[in-house]
CSV table of C-alpha atoms and ligand atoms in Angstrom, one decimal:
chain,number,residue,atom,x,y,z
A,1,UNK,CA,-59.7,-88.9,66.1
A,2,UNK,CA,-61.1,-85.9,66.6
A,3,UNK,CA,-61.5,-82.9,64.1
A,4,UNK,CA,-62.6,-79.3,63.3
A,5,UNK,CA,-64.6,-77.4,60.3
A,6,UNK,CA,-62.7,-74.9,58.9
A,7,UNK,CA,-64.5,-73.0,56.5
A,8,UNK,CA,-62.8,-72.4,53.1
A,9,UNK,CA,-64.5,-70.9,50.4
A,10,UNK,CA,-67.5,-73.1,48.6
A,11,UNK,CA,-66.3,-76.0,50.5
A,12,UNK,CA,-66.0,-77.1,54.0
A,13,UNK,CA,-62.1,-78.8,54.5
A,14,UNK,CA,-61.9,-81.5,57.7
A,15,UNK,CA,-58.7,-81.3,59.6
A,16,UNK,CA,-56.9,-83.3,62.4
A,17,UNK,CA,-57.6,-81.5,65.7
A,18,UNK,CA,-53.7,-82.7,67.2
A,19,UNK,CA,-51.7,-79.6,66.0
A,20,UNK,CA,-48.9,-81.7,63.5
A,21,UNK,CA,-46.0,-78.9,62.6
A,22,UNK,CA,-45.8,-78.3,58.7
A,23,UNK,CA,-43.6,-80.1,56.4
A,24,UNK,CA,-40.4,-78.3,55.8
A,25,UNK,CA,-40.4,-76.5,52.6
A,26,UNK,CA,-37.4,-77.7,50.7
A,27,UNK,CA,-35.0,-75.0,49.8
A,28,UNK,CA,-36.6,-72.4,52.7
A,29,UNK,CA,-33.3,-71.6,54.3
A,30,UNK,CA,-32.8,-70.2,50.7
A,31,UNK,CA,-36.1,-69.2,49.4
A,32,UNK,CA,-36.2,-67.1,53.0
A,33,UNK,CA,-33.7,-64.9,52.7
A,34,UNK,CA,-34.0,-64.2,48.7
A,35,UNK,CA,-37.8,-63.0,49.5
A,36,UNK,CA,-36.6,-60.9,52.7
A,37,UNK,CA,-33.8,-59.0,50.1
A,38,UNK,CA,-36.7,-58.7,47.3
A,39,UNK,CA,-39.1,-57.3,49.6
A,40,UNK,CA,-39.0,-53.3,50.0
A,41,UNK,CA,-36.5,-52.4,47.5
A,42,UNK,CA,-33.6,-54.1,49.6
A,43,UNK,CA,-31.9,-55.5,46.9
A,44,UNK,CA,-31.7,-52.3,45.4
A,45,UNK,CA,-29.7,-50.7,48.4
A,46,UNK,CA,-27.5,-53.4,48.4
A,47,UNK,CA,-26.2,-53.1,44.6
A,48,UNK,CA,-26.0,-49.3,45.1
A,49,UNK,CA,-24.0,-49.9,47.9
A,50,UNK,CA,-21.7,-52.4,45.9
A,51,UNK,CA,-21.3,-49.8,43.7
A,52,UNK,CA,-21.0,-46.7,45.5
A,53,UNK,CA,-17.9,-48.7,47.1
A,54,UNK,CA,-16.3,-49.9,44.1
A,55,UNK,CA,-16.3,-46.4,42.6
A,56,UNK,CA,-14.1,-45.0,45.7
A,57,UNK,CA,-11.8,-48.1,46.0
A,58,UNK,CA,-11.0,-47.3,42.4
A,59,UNK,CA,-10.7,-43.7,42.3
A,60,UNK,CA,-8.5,-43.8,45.7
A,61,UNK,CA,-4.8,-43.5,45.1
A,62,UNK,CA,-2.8,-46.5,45.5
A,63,UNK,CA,0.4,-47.3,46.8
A,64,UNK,CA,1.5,-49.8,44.7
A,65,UNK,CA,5.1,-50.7,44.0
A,66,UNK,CA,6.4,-48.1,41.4
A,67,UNK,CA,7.7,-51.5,39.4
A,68,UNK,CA,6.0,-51.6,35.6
A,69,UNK,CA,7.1,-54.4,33.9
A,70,UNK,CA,10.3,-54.7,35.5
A,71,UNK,CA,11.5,-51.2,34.4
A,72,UNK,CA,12.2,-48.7,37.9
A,73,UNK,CA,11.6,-45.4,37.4
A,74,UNK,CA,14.6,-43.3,38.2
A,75,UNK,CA,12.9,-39.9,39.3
A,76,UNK,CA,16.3,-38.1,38.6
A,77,UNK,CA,17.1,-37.1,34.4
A,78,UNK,CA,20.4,-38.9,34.3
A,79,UNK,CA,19.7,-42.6,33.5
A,80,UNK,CA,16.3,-44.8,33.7
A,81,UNK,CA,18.2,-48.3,33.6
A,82,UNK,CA,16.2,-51.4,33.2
A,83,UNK,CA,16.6,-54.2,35.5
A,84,UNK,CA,15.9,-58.1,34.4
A,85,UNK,CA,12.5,-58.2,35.8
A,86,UNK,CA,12.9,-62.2,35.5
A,87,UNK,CA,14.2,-61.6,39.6
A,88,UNK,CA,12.1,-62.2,42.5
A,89,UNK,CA,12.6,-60.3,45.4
A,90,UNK,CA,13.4,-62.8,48.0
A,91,UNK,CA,13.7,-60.0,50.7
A,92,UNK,CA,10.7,-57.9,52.7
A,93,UNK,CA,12.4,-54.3,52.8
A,94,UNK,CA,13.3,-54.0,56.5
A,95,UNK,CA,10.2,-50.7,56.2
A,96,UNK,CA,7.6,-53.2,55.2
A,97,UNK,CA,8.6,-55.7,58.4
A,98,UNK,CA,8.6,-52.7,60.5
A,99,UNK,CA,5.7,-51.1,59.1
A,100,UNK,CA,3.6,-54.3,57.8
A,101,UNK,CA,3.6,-52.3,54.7
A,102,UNK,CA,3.0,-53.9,51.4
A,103,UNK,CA,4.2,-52.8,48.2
A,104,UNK,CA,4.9,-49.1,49.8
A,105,UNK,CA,6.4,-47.0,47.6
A,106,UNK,CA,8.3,-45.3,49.7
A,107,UNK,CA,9.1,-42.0,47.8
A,108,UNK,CA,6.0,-42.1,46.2
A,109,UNK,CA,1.9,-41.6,47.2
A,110,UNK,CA,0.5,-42.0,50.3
A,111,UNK,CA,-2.6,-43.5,50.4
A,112,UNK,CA,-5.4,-41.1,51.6
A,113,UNK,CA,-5.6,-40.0,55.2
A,114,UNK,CA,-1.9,-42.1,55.9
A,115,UNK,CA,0.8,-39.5,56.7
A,116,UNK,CA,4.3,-40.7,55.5
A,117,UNK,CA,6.5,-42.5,58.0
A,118,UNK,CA,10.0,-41.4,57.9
A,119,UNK,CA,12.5,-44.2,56.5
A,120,UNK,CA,15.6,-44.9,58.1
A,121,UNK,CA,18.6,-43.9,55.7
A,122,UNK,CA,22.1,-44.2,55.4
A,123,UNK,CA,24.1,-42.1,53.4
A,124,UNK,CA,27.8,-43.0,52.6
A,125,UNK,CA,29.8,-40.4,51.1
A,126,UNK,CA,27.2,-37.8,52.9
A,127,UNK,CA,29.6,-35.4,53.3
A,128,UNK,CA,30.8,-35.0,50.0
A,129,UNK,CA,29.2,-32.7,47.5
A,130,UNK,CA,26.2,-34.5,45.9
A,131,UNK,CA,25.9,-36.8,49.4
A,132,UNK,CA,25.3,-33.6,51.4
A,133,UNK,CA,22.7,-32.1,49.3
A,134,UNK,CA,21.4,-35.5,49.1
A,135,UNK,CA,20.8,-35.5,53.0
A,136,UNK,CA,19.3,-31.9,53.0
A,137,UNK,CA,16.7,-33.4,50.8
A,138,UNK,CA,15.7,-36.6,53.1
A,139,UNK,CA,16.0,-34.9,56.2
A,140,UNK,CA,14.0,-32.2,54.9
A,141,UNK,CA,11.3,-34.9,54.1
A,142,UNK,CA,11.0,-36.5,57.3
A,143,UNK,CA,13.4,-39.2,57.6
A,144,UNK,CA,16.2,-40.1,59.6
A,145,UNK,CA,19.4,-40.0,58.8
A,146,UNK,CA,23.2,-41.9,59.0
A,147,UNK,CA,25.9,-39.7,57.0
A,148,UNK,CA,28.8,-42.7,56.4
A,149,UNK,CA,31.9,-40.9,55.7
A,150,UNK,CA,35.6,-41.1,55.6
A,151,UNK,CA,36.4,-37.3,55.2
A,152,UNK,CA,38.7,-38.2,52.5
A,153,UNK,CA,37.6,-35.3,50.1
A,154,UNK,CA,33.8,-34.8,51.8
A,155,UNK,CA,33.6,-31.6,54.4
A,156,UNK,CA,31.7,-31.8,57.9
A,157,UNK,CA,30.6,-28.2,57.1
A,158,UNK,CA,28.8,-29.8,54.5
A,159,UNK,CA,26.6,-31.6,57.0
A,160,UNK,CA,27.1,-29.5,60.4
A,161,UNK,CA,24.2,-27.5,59.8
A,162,UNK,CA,22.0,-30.9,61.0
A,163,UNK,CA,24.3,-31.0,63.8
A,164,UNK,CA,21.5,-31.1,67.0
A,165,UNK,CA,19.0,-32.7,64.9
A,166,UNK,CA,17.8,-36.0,66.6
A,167,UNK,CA,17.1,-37.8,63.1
A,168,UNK,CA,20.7,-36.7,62.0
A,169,UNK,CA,23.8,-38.8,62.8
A,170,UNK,CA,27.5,-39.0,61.5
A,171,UNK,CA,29.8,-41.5,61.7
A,172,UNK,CA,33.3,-41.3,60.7
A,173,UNK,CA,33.9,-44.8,58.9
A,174,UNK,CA,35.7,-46.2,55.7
A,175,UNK,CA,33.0,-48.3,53.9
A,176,UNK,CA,36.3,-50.8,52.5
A,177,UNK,CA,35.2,-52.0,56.7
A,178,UNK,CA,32.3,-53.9,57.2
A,179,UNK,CA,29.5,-52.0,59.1
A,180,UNK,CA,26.5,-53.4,60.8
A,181,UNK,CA,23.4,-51.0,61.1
A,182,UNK,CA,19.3,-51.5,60.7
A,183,UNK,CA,18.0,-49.1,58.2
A,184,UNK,CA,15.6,-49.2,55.5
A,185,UNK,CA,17.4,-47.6,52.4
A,186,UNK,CA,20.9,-47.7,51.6
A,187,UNK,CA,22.4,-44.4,49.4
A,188,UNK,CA,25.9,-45.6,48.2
A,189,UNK,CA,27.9,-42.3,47.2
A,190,UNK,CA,31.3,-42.8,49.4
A,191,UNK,CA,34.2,-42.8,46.0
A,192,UNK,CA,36.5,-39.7,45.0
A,193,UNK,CA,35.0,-38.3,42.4
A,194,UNK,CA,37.6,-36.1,40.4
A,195,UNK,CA,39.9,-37.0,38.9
A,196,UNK,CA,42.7,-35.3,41.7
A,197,UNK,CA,41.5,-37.3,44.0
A,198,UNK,CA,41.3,-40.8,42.9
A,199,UNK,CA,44.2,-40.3,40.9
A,200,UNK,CA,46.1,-39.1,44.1
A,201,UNK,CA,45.1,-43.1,45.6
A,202,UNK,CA,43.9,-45.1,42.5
A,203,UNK,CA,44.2,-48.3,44.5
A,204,UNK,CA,42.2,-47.4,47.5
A,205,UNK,CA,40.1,-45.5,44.6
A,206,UNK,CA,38.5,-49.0,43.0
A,207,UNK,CA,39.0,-50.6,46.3
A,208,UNK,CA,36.2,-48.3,47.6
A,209,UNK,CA,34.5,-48.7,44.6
A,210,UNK,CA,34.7,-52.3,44.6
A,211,UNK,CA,34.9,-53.5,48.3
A,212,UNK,CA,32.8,-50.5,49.8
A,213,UNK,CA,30.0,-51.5,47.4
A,214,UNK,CA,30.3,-55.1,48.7
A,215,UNK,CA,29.9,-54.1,52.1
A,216,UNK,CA,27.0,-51.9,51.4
A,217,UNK,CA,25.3,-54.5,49.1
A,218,UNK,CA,25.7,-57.3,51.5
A,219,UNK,CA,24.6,-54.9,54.4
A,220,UNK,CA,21.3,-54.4,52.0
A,221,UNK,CA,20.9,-58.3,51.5
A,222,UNK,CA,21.2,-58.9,55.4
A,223,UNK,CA,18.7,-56.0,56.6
A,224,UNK,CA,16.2,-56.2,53.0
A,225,UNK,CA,16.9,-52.6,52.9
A,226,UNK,CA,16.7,-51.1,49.1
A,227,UNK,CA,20.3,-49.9,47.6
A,228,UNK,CA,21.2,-47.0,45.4
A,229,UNK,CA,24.6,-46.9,43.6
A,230,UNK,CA,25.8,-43.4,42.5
A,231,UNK,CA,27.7,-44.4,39.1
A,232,UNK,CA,28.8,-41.7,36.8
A,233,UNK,CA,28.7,-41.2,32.8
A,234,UNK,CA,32.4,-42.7,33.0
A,235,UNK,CA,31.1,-45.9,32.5
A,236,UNK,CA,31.1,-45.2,29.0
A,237,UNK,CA,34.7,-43.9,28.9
A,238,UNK,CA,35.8,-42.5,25.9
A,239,UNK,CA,32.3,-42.9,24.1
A,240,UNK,CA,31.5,-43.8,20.3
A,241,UNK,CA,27.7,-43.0,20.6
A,242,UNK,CA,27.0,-39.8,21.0
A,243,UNK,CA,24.4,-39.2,23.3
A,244,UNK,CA,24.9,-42.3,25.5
A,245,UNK,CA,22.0,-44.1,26.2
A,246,UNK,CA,22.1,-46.6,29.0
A,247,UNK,CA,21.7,-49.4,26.5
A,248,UNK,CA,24.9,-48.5,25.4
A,249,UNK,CA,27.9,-50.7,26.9
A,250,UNK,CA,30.9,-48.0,27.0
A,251,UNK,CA,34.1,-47.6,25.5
A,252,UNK,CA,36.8,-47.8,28.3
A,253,UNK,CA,40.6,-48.5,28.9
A,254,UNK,CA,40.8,-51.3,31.7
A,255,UNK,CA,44.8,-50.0,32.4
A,256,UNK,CA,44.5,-46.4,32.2
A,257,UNK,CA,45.4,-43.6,34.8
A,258,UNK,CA,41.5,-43.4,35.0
A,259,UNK,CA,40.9,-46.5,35.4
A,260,UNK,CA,40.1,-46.6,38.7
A,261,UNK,CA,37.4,-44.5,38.6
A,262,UNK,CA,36.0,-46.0,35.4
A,263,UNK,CA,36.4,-49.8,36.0
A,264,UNK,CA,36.1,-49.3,39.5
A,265,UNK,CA,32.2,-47.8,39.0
A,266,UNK,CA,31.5,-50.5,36.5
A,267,UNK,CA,32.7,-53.2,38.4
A,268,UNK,CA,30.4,-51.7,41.1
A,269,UNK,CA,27.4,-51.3,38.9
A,270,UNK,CA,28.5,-55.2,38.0
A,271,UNK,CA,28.2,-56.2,41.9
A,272,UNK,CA,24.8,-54.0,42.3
A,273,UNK,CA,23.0,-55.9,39.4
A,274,UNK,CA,24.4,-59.5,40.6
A,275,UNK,CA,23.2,-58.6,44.1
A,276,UNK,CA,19.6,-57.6,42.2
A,277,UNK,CA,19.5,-60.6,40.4
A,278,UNK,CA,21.2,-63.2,42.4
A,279,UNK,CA,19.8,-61.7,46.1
A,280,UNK,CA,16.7,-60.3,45.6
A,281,UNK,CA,17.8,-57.4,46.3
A,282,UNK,CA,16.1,-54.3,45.4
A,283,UNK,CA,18.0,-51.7,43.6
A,284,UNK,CA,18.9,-48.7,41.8
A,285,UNK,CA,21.4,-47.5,40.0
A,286,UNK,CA,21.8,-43.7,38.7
A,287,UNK,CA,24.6,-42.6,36.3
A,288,UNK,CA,25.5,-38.8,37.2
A,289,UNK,CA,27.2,-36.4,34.3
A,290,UNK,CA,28.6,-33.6,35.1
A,291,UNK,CA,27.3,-31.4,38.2
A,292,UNK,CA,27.8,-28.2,39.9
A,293,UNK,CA,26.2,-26.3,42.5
A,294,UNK,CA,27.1,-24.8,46.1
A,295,UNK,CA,29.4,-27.5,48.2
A,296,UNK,CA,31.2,-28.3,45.3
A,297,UNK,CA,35.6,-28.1,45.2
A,298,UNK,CA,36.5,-25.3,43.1
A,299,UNK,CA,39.9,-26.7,42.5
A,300,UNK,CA,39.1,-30.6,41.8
A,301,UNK,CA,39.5,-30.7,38.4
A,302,UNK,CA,36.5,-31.8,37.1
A,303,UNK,CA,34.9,-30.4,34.0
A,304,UNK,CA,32.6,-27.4,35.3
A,305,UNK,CA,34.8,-26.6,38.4
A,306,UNK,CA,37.6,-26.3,35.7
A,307,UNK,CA,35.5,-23.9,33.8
A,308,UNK,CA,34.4,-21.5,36.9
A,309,UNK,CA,37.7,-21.5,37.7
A,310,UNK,CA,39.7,-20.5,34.4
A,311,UNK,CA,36.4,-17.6,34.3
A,312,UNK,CA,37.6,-16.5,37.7
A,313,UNK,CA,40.9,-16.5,37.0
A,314,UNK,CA,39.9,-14.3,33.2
A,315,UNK,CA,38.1,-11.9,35.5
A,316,UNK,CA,40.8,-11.4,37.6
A,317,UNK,CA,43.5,-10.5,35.5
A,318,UNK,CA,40.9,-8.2,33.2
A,319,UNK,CA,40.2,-6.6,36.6
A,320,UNK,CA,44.2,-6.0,37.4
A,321,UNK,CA,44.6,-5.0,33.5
A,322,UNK,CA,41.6,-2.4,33.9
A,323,UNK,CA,43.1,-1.1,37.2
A,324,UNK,CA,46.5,-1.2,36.1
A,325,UNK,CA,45.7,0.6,32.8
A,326,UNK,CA,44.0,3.8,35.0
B,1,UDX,O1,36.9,-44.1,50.5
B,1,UDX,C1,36.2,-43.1,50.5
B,1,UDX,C2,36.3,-42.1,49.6
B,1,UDX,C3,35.4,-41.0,49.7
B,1,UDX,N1,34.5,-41.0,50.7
B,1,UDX,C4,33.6,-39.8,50.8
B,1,UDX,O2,32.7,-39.8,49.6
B,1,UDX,C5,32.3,-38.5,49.4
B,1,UDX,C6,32.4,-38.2,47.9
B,1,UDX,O3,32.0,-36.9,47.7
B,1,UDX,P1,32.7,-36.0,46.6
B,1,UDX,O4,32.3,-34.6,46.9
B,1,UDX,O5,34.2,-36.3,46.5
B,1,UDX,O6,32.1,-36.5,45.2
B,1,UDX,P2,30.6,-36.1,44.7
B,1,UDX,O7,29.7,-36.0,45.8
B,1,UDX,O8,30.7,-35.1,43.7
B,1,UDX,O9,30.3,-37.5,43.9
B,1,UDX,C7,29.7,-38.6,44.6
B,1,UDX,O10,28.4,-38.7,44.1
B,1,UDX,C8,28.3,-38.9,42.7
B,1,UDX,C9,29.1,-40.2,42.4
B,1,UDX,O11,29.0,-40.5,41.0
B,1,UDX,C10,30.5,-40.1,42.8
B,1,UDX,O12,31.2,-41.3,42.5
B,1,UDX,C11,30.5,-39.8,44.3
B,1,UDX,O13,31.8,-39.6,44.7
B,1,UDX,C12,33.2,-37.6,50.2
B,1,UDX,O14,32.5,-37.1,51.3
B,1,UDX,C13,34.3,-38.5,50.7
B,1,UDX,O15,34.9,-38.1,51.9
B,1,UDX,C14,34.4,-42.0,51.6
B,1,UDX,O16,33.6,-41.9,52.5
B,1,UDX,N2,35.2,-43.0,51.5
């Protein structure tokens, strides 16, 4: 077998002449790529990289779900109630089917360079007086809009000034009737609120209160849209703690002329938590005091129309007693 000389330093080596391949190194398909990422600073790129990346993804806002530890955060200063965060949601919002979004807080941030997609909304009791400022506010935010409403003490002037809009629609229906619609947020105001009203009907008062809110709850189960009940500080009737916190259970006559109203709200914040707890569903619930504002009845007998009222009425006899007197 032949061979050649091949000179290597102080010695002479003999060698086959038939090229033979090398022996695999063990390991090179490793080795290989380890020397390629040392060589020329590579490696160092690469971590800077790595951390140049982790550094935005961090500082970025987020979207997450506004849930902490259970507790929802109620933007509005009436009542931040805790909900058993021992529920899982068993529901995808209908927003996050149609959207694919996770975790979107819907009210909240929007993640860099993402403009907010408008929600589909219904509003029952949208006519009324907080309902109707209720729908200036999510029209005015980009999202479409179904005004629920029985025109039992709410006003179309209230809501005619969306009239034309193509993400406004009203529909004239009693929420004590089922209703079918796709939407991704449910706001659940439809109840007489003073006390001349629901005292006028007090059966068809908790029957609203108490069949309407099934409706509306089961509509939110059904679609895996999120709920909002509009309660109200009657809850806690004739209180004993002064302030109320929304710890505190109440003090309230079952058979009063109130009663109604009172039991009928608490029977609805009842159904709303059940629904959270038993469903999945998601919800909110927001005890209102007292309110005032444009839209409101001047004559419904509540505790600040009452007041603006017996002002008026001051003013206007001082007024006939100055223009009497000369
Ligand atoms: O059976 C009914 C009763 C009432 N409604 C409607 O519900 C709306 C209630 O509006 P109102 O102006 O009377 O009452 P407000 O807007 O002040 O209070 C409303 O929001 C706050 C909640 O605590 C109250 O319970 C809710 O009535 C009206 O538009 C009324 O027509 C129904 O759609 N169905």
């Amino acid at each position: 077998m032949g061979s050649e000389l091949i000179f290597r330093g102080h010695e002479a080596q003999h060698v086959a002449d038939t090229y033979s391949p090398k022996p695999p190194k063990p390991w090179a398909s490793v080795t290989r790529p380890i020397g390629y990422l040392l060589r020329e600073q590579r490696l160092v790129f690469v971590l800077v990289g790595i951390a140049i990346a982790t550094v935005g993804f961090t500082l970025l806002p987020s979207s997450r779900s506004p849930y902490v530890n259970g507790n929802v955060p109620i933007s509005n200063e009436y009542v931040r109630y805790d909900f058993d965060s021992s529920t899982h949601l068993t529901h995808k919002p209908a927003y996050e089917r149609r959207f694919g979004l996770t975790n979107w807080n819907s009210g909240g941030k929007v993640p860099l360079g993402l403009k907010r997609k408008g929600l589909r909304i219904v509003v029952t009791g949208g006519a009324g007086f907080v309902g109707s400022h209720l729908v200036d506010r999510l029209i005015e935010r980009g999202d479409s809009v179904i005004v629920v409403d029985n025109f039992f003490t709410g006003r179309k002037e209230n809501v005619m000034h969306h009239f034309g809009n193509p993400r406004f629609e009203l529909i004239r229906h009693d929420v004590v009737e089922p209703l079918l619609l796709e939407v991704d947020q449910i706001y659940h105001l439809a109840c007489p609120a003073s006390p001349v009203h629901y005292k006028f009907n007090p059966v068809k008062t908790i029957k609203t209160n108490v069949v309407g809110t099934l409706n509306m709850l089961g509509l939110a189960k059904r679609i895996g849209a999120r709920f909002l009940l509009t309660s109200t500080s009657e809850v806690y009737g004739d209180p004993l703690q002064h302030p109320q916190v929304e710890t505190y259970w109440g003090n309230v006559n079952p058979i009063g002329v109130r009663s109604c109203y009172d039991e009928g709200k608490r029977t609805a914040e009842t159904l709303t938590m059940d629904y959270h707890r038993g469903a999945g569903v998601e919800v909110r619930i927001a005890r209102i005091f007292n309110t005032y504002g444009p839209r409101m009845c001047i004559d419904d007998g509540r505790v600040v129309s009452n007041f603006v009222a017996q002002v008026k009425t001051i003013v206007y006899i001082l007024y006939l007693y100055m223009s009497l007197k000369g």
